[in-house]
Coordinates of C-alpha atoms in Angstrom, one line a residue:
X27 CA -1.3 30.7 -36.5
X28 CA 2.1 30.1 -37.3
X29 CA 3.2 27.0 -39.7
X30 CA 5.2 24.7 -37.9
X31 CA 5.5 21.9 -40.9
X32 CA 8.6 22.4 -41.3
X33 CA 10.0 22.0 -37.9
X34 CA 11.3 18.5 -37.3
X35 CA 11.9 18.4 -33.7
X36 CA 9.4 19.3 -30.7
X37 CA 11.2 20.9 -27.9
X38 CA 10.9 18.4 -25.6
X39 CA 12.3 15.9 -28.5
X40 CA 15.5 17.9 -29.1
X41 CA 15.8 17.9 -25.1
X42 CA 15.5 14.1 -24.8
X43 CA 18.1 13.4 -27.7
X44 CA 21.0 16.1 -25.9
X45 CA 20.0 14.3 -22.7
X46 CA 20.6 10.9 -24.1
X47 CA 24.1 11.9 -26.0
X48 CA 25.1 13.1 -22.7
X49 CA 27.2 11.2 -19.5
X50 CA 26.5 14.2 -17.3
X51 CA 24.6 12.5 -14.4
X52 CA 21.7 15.3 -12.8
X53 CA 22.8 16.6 -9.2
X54 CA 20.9 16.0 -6.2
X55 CA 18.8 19.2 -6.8
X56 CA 18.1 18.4 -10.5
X57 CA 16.5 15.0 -9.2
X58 CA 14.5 16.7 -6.5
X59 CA 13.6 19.6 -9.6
X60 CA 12.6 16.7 -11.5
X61 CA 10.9 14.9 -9.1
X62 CA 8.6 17.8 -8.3
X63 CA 7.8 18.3 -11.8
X64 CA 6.3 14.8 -12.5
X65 CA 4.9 14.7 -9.2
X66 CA 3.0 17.8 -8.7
X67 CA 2.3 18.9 -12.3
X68 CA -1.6 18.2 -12.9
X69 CA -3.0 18.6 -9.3
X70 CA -5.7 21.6 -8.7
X71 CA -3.8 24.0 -8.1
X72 CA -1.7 23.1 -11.1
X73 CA -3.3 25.9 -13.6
X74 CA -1.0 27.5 -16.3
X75 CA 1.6 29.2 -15.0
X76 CA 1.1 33.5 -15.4
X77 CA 5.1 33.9 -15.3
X78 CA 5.6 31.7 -18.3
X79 CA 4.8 33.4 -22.1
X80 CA 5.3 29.9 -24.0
X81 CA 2.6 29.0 -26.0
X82 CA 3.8 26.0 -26.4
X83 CA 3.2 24.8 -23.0
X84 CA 0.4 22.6 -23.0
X85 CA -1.6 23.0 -19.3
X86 CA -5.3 22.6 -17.7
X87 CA -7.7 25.5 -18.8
X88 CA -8.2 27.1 -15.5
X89 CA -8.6 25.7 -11.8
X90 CA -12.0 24.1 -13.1
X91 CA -10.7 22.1 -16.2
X92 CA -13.3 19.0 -16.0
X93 CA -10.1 17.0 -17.4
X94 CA -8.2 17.3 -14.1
X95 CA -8.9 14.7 -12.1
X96 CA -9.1 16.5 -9.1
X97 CA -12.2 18.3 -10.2
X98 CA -14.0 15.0 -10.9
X99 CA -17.5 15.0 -9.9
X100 CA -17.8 13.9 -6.0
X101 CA -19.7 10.6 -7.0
X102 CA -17.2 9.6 -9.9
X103 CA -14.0 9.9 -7.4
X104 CA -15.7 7.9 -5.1
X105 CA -16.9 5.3 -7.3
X106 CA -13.6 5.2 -8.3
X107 CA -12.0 4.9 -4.8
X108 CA -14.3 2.0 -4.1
X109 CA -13.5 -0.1 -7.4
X110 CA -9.8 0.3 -6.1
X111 CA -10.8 -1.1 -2.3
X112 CA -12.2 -3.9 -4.2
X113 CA -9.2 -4.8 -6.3
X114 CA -7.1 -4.2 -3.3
X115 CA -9.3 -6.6 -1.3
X116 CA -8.6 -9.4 -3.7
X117 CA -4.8 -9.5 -3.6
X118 CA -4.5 -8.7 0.1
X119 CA -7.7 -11.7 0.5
X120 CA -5.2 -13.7 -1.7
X121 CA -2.3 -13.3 0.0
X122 CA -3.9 -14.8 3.5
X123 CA -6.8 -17.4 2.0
X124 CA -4.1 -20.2 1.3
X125 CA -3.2 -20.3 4.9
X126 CA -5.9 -22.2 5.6
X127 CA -5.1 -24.9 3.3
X128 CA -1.9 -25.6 4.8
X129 CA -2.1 -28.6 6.8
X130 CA -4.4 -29.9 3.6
X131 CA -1.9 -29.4 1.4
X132 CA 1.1 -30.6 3.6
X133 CA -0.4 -33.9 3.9
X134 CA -1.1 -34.2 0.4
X135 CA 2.2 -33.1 -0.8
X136 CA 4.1 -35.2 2.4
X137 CA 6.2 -32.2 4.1
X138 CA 4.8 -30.5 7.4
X139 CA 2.7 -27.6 8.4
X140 CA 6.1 -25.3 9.0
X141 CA 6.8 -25.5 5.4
X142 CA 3.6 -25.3 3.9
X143 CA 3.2 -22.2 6.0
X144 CA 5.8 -21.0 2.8
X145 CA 2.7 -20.2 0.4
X146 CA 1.7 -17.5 2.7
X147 CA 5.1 -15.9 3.5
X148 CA 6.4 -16.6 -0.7
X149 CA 3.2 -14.3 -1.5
X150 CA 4.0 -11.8 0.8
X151 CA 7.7 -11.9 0.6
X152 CA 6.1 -10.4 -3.3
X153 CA 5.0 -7.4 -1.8
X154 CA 8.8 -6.5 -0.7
X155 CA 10.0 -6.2 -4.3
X156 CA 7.0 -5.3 -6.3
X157 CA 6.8 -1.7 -5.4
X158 CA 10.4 -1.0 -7.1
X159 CA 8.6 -1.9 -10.5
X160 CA 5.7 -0.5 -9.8
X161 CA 6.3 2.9 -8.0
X162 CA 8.8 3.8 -11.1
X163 CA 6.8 2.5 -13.8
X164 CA 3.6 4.2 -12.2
X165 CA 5.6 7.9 -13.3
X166 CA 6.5 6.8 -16.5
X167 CA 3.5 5.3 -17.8
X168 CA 0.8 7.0 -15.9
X169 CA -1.2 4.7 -13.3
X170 CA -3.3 2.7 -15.6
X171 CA -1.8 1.1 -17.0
X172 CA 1.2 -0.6 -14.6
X173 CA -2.0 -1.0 -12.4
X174 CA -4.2 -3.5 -14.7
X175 CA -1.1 -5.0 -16.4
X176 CA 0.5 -6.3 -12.8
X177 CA -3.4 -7.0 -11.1
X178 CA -3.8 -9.0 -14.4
X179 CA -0.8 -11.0 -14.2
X180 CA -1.5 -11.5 -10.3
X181 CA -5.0 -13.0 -11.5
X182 CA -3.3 -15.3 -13.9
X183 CA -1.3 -16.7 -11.6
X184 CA -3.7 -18.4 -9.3
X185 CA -4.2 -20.9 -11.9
X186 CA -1.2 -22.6 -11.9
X187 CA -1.5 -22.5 -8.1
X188 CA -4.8 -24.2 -8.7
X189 CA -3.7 -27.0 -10.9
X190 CA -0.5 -27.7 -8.9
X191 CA 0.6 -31.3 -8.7
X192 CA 4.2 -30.4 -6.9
X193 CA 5.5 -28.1 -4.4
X194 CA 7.7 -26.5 -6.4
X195 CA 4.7 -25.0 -8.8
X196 CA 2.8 -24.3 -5.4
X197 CA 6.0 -22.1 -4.2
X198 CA 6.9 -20.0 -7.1
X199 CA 3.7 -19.2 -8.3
X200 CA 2.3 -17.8 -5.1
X201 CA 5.5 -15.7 -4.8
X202 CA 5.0 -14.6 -8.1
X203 CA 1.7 -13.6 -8.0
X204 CA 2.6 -11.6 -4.6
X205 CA 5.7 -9.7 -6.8
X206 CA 2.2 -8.5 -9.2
X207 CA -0.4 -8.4 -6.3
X208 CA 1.7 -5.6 -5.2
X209 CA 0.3 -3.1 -8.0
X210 CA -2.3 -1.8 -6.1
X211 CA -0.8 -1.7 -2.8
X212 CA 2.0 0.5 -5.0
X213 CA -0.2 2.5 -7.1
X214 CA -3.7 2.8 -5.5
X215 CA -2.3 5.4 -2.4
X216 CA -0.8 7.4 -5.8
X217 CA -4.4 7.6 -7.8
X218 CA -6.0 8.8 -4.5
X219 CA -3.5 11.4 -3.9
X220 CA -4.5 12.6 -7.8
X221 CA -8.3 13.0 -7.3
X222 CA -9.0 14.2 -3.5
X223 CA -7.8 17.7 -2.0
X224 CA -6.1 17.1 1.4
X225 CA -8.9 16.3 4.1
X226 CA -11.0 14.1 1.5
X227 CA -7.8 12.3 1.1
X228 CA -7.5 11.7 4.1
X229 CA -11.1 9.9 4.5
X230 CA -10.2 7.9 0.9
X231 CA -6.5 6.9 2.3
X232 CA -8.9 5.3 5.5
X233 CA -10.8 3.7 3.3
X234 CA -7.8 2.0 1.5
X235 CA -6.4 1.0 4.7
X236 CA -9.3 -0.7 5.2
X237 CA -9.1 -2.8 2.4
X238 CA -5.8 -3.4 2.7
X239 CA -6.3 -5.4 6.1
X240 CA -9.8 -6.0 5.4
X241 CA -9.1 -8.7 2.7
X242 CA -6.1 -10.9 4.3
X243 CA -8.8 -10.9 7.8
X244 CA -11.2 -12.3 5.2
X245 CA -8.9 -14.7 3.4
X246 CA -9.2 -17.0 6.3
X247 CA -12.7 -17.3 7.0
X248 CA -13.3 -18.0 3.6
X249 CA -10.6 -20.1 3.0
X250 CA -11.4 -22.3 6.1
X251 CA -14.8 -23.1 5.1
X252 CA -14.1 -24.1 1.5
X253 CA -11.2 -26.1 2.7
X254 CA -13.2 -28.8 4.8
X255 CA -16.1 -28.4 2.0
X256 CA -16.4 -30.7 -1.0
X257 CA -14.7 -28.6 -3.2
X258 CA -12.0 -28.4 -1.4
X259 CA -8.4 -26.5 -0.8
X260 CA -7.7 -26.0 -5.1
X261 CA -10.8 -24.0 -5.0
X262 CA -9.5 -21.2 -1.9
X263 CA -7.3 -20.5 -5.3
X264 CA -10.2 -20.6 -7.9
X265 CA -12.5 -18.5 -6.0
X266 CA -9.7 -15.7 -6.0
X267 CA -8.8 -15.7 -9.8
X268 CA -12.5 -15.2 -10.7
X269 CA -12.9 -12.3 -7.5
X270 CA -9.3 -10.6 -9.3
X271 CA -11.1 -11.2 -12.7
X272 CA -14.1 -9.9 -12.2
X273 CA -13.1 -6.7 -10.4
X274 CA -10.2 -6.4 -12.9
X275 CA -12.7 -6.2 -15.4
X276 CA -15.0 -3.7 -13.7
X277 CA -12.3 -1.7 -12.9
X278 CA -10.6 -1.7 -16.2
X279 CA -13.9 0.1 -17.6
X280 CA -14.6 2.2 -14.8
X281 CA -11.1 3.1 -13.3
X282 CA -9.8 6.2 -15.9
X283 CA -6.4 7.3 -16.2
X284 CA -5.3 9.8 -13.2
X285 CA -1.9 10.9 -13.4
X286 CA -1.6 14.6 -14.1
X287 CA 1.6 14.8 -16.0
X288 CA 0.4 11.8 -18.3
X289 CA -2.9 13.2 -18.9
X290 CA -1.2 16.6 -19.9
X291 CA 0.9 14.5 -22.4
X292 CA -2.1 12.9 -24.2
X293 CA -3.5 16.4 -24.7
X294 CA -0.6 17.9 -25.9
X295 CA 0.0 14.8 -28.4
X296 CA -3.4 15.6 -29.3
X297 CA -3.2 19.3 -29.7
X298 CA 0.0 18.5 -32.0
X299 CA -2.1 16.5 -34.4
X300 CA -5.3 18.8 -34.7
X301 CA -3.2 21.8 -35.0
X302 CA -0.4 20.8 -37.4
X303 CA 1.7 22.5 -34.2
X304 CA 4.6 20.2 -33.5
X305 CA 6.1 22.7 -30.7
X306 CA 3.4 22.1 -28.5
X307 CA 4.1 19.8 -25.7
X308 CA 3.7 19.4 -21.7
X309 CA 5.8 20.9 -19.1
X310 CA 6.4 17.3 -18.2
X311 CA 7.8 16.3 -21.3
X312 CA 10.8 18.8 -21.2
X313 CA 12.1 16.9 -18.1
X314 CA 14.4 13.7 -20.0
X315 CA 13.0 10.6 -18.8
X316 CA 16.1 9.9 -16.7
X317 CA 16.2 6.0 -15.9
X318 CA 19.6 6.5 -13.5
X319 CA 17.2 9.2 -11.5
X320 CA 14.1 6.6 -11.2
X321 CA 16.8 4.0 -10.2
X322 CA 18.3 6.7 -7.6
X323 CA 14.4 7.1 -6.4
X324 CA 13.4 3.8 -6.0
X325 CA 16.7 1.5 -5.8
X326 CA 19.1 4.0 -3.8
X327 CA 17.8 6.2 -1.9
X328 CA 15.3 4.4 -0.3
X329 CA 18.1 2.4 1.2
X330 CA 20.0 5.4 1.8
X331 CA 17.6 7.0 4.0
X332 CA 16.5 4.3 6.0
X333 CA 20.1 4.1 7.7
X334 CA 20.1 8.3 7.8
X335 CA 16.7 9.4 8.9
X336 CA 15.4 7.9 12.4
X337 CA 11.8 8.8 11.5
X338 CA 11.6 7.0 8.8
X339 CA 13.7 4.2 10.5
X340 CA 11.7 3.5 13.8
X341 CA 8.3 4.3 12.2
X342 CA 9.2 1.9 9.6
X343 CA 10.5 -0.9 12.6
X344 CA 7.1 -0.3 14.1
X345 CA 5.4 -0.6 11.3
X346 CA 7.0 -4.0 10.4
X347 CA 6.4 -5.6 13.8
X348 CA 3.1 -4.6 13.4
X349 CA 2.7 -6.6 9.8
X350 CA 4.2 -9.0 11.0
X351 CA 1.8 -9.6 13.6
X352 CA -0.9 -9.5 11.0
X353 CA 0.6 -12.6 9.3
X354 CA 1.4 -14.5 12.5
X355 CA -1.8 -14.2 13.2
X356 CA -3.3 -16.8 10.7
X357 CA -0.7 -19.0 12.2
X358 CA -1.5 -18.5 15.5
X359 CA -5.7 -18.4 15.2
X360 CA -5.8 -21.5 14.3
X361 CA -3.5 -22.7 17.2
X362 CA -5.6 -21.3 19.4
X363 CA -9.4 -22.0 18.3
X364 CA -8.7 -24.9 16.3
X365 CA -5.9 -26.6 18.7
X366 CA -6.7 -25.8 21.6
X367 CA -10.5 -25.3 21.8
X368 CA -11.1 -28.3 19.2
X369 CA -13.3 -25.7 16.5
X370 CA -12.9 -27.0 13.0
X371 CA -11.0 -25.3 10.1
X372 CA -14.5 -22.8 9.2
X373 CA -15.6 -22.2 12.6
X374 CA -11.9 -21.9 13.7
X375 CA -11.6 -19.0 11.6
X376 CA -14.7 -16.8 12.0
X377 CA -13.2 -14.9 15.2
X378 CA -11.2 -13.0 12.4
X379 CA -14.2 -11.0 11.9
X380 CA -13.8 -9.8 15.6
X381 CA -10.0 -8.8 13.8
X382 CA -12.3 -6.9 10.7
X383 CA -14.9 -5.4 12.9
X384 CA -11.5 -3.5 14.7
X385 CA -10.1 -2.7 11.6
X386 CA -13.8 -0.8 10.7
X387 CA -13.6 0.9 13.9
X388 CA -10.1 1.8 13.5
X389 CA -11.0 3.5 9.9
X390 CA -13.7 5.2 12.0
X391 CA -11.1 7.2 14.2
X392 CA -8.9 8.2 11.3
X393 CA -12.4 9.6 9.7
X394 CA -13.3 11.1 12.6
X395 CA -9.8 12.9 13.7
X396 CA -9.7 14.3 9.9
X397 CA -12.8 15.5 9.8
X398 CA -12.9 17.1 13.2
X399 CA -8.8 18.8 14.1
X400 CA -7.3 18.2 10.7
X401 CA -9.7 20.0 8.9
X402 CA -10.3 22.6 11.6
X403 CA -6.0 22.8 11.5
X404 CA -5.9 23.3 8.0
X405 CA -8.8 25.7 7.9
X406 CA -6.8 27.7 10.5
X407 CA -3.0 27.1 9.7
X408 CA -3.0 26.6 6.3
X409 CA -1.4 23.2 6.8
X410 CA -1.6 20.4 8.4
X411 CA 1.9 19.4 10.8
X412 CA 3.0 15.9 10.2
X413 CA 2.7 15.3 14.0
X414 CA -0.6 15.5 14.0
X415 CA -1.2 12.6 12.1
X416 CA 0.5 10.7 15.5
X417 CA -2.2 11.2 18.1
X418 CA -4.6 8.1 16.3
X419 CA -1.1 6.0 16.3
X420 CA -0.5 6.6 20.1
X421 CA -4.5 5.2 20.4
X422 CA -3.7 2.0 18.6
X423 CA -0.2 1.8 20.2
X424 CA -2.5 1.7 23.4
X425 CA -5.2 -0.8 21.9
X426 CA -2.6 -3.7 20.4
X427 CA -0.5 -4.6 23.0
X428 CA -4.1 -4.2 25.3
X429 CA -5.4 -6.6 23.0
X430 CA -2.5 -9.4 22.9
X431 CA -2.5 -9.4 26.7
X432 CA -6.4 -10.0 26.6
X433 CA -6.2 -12.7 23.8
X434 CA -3.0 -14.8 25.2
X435 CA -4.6 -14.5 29.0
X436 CA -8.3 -15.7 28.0
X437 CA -7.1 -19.0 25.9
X438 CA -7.8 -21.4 28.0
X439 CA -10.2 -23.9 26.6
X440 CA -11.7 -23.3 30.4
X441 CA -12.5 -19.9 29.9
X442 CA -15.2 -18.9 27.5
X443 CA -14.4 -18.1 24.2
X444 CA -16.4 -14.5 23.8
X445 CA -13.6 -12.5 25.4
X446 CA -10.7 -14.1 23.5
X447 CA -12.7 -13.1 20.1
X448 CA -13.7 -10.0 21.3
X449 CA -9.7 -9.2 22.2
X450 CA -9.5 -9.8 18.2
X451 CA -11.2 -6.3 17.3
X452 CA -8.5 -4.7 19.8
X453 CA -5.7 -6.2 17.7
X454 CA -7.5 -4.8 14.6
X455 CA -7.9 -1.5 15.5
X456 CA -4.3 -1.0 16.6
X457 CA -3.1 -2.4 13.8
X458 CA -4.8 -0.2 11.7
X459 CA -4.4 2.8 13.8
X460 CA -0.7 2.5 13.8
X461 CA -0.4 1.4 10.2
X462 CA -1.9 4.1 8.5
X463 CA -1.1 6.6 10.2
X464 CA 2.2 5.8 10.7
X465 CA 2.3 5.7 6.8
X466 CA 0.6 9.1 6.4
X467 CA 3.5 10.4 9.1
X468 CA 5.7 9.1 6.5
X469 CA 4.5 10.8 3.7
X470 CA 3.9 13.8 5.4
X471 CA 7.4 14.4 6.5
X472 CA 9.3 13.4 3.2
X473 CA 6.7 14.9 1.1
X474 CA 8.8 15.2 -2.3
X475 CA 10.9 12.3 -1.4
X476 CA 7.7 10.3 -0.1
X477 CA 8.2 7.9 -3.0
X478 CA 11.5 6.8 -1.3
X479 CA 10.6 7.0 1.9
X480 CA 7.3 4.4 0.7
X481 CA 9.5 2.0 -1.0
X482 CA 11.9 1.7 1.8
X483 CA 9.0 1.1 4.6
X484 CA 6.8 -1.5 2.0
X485 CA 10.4 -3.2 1.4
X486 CA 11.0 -3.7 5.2
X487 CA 8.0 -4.3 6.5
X488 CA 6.9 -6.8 3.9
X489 CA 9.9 -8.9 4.4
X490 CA 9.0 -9.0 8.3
X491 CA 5.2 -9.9 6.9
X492 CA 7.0 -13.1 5.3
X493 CA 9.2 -13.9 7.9
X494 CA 7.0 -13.9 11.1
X495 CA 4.5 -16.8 10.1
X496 CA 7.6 -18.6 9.8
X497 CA 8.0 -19.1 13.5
X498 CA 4.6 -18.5 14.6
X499 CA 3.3 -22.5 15.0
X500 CA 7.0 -23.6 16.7
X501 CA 6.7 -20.5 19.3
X502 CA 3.0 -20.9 19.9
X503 CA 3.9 -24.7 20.6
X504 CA 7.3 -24.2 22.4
X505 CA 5.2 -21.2 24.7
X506 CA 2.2 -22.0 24.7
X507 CA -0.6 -19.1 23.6
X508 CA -0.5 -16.8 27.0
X509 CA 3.3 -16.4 27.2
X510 CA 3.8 -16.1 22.8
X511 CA 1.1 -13.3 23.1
X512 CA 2.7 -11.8 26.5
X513 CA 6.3 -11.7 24.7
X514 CA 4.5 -9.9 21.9
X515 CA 2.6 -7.8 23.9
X516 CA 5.8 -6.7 25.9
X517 CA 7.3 -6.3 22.4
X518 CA 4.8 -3.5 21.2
X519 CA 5.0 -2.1 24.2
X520 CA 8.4 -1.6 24.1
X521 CA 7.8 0.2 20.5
X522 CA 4.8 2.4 21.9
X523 CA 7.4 5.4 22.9
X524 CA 8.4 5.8 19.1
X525 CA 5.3 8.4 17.9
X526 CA 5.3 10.1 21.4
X527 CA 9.1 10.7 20.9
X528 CA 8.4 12.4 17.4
X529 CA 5.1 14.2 18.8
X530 CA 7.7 16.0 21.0
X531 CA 10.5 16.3 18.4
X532 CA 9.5 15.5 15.4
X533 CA 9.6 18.9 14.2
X534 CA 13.5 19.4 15.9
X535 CA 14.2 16.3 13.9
X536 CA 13.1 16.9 10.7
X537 CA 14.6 19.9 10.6
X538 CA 18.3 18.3 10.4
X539 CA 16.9 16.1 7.3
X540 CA 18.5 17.0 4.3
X541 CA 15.4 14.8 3.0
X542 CA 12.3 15.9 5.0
X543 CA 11.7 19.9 3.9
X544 CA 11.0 22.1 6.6
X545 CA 7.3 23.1 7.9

């Protein structure tokens, strides 16, 4: 082998310092060239390249390199997957579970119920600008570690939340540990996309879902019974730092690095040192880390094409209303089983399981319509068109406003409660059924630009999540719960033509996107 001792600089060092002594910002295609590059290095199909002689280049050995993370064993990826669910559970449980303390803590603190109902829209309001850390750090750093370092923080920040004597402590700390909550909802869909092939993905990406609405559907059943127990409201706070802990710590053992780009960088560091070889280096590590590009990503565009591309704009404005919904509904539950039918603050919240047992069977569908026509598609075609992924939307877009109509028109104390809580697994399972797979639409279409396109939608529709509880109790009261859930009803309803439109042009459309590339 060649000595290399004397060499001073690795390529890939000499190409960071002529980056950094130059003002020449990268063109569009340079940012897309470099977006691909960090993005798609590392997956299976990732083996070393034939057309490039380099040596140097540091890559997997083969299509079956145990290191990749795609060929993990079957049971490791899924253990994996289901350590992630769990963390993901705890911050969505958290962001939900203080809801039910609200009219606890409003006397206690001497302000009313409307602004109590702040510690649950602060925490989500957290989600909106989390995933611009996050997403960017998450390319830099690999997914590790942004991961544990933000679900860490999150955990810590229950604490103070605990021990609160003022408002003020209450406030900022709940929106603070929503900002570092959102680490797994930013990074989690990422780490599945690095270990599954395209139909397992799919299955994994329905499992997340469901642990993403899962835990704030929990929040308030747990919440409500601790509340009115002995121990009290500090301990709905409590019981999620040791949950966040505890899985933290599981996962932190359990949960390896998955990033391919990073992974190929910790070899070639390695390689460098056992062979006394300093050229050696990752493909990866040629591209400049370019902070005005990850700024452009995640700051910029996002912004950009929300105003230019009506895909991502009315999926995104469906999306919204429908997380918004979510969060009004542990506003408006309580209203109506708690108000109205006189249940206390525990039993008033056990018809959200009606809300989880949906969500399960939405998760069901998604399995079921990936393992039956997307897999035969892709067996066939090659590849999967993004519109498929809108026939389980136009279900759920069926299902939620079915379900509002059911649950506002059945809350009269008169009328049994069984069909109002069996309305609640009709809400669940078209909110999941439009959620995901109006996020998988997303992703599908913008493909290298899906990181954008993801921070864009999270932004939007987390700042509608904060902002709907905020009126839910006054309209509920002002309306009355038949004629609040009619006007949302009619609301979703009005929003149900948006994936039939793209089913029927989505293709046409995307075809005059300068950011969705062409089937």
């Amino acid at each position: 082998m060649e000595d290399t001792r004397t060499h001073t600089a690795s390529p890939a060092e000499e190409s960071r310092r002529s980056h950094h002594s130059s003002s020449t910002l990268p063109s569009e295609h340079d940012d897309e060239d470099i977006e691909k590059q960090r993005l798609h290095e590392g997956m299976a199909e990732g083996t070393k390249d034939q057309k490039d002689p380099d040596p140097n280049i540091v890559d997997w050995d083969g299509p079956d390199d145990p290191d990749n993370p795609q060929n993990f064993p079957r049971p490791r990826k899924w253990l994996i997957t289901i350590i992630l669910g769990l963390m993901t559970i705890s911050v969505t449980f958290a962001s939900s579970v203080f809801s039910t303390a609200s009219t606890v803590t409003a006397k206690q603190f001497h302000v009313s119920s409307e602004v109590m109902v702040l510690g649950t829209s602060l925490f989500v309001l957290g989600y909106s600008f989390g995933p611009l850390f996050f997403g960017p750090l998450s390319e830099l750093y690999g997914r590790k570690t942004p991961l544990f370092t933000g679900f860490f923080i999150f955990a810590i920040f229950q604490i103070p939340v605990a021990v609160a004597q003022n408002l003020q402590t209450i406030m900022i700390c709940r929106f603070l540990g929503g900002l570092f909550a959102s680490a797994p909802l930013a990074i989690v869909g990422g780490m599945l996309a690095d270990i599954f092939g395209p139909v397992e993905r799919g299955i994994a990406m329905a499992a997340f879902a469901g642990a993403t609405f899962v835990g704030p559907v929990a929040g308030p059943i747990v919440g409500g019974f601790i509340t009115m127990s002995y121990l009290g409201w500090r301990w709905t706070e409590y019981i999620t730092a040791i949950m966040a802990f505890f899985f933290g710590a599981v996962g932190f053992v359990v949960v390896p690095e998955t990033f391919g780009p990073t992974l190929l960088e910790r070899r070639a560091r390695r390689k460098r040192f056992e062979t006394r070889n300093w050229a050696l280096h990752a493909r990866s590590e040629e591209m400049p880390v370019d902070i005005k590009h990850i700024a452009t990503v995640y700051l910029v565009r996002p912004f950009l094409m929300l105003v230019r591309e009506p895909i991502l704009l009315l999926i995104t404005l469906y999306m919204g209303f429908i997380y918004g919904f979510l969060y009004l509904c542990f506003e408006a539950y309580p209203v109506a089983f708690q108000e109205l039918r006189g249940w206390n603050e525990g039993v008033g919240a056990l018809p959200f399981i009606a809300v989880a047992v949906g969500v399960v069977f939405g998760c069901c569908v998604i399995v079921f319509f990936t393992k039956t026509r997307f897999q035969k598609v892709l067996e066939r075609e090659g590849h999967i068109v993004p519109e498929e992924r809108l026939i389980p939307m136009m279900i759920g877009g069926v299902l939620l406003p079915a379900g509002m109509f059911w649950f506002g028109w059945t809350s009269n104390p008169g009328i049994i409660w069984v069909p109002q809580v069996i309305a609640g697994g009709f809400l669940g399972a078209g909110i999941l059924l439009i959620f995901m797979q109006g996020l998988n639409y997303i992703i599908d279409c913008y493909n290298i630009n899906a990181n954008s396109a993801i921070a864009a939608n999270c932004f939007f529709r987390s700042g509608l999540g904060a902002g709907f509880p905020m009126f839910a109790i006054p309209m509920f009261h002002n309306l009355g719960v038949p004629w609040a859930m009619t006007l949302l009803g009619c609301l979703t309803a009005i929003l149900f033509p948006v994936p039939i439109l793209f089913y029927i042009y989505g293709s046409r459309i995307r075809s005059w996107s300068k950011f969705a590339p062409t089937d």
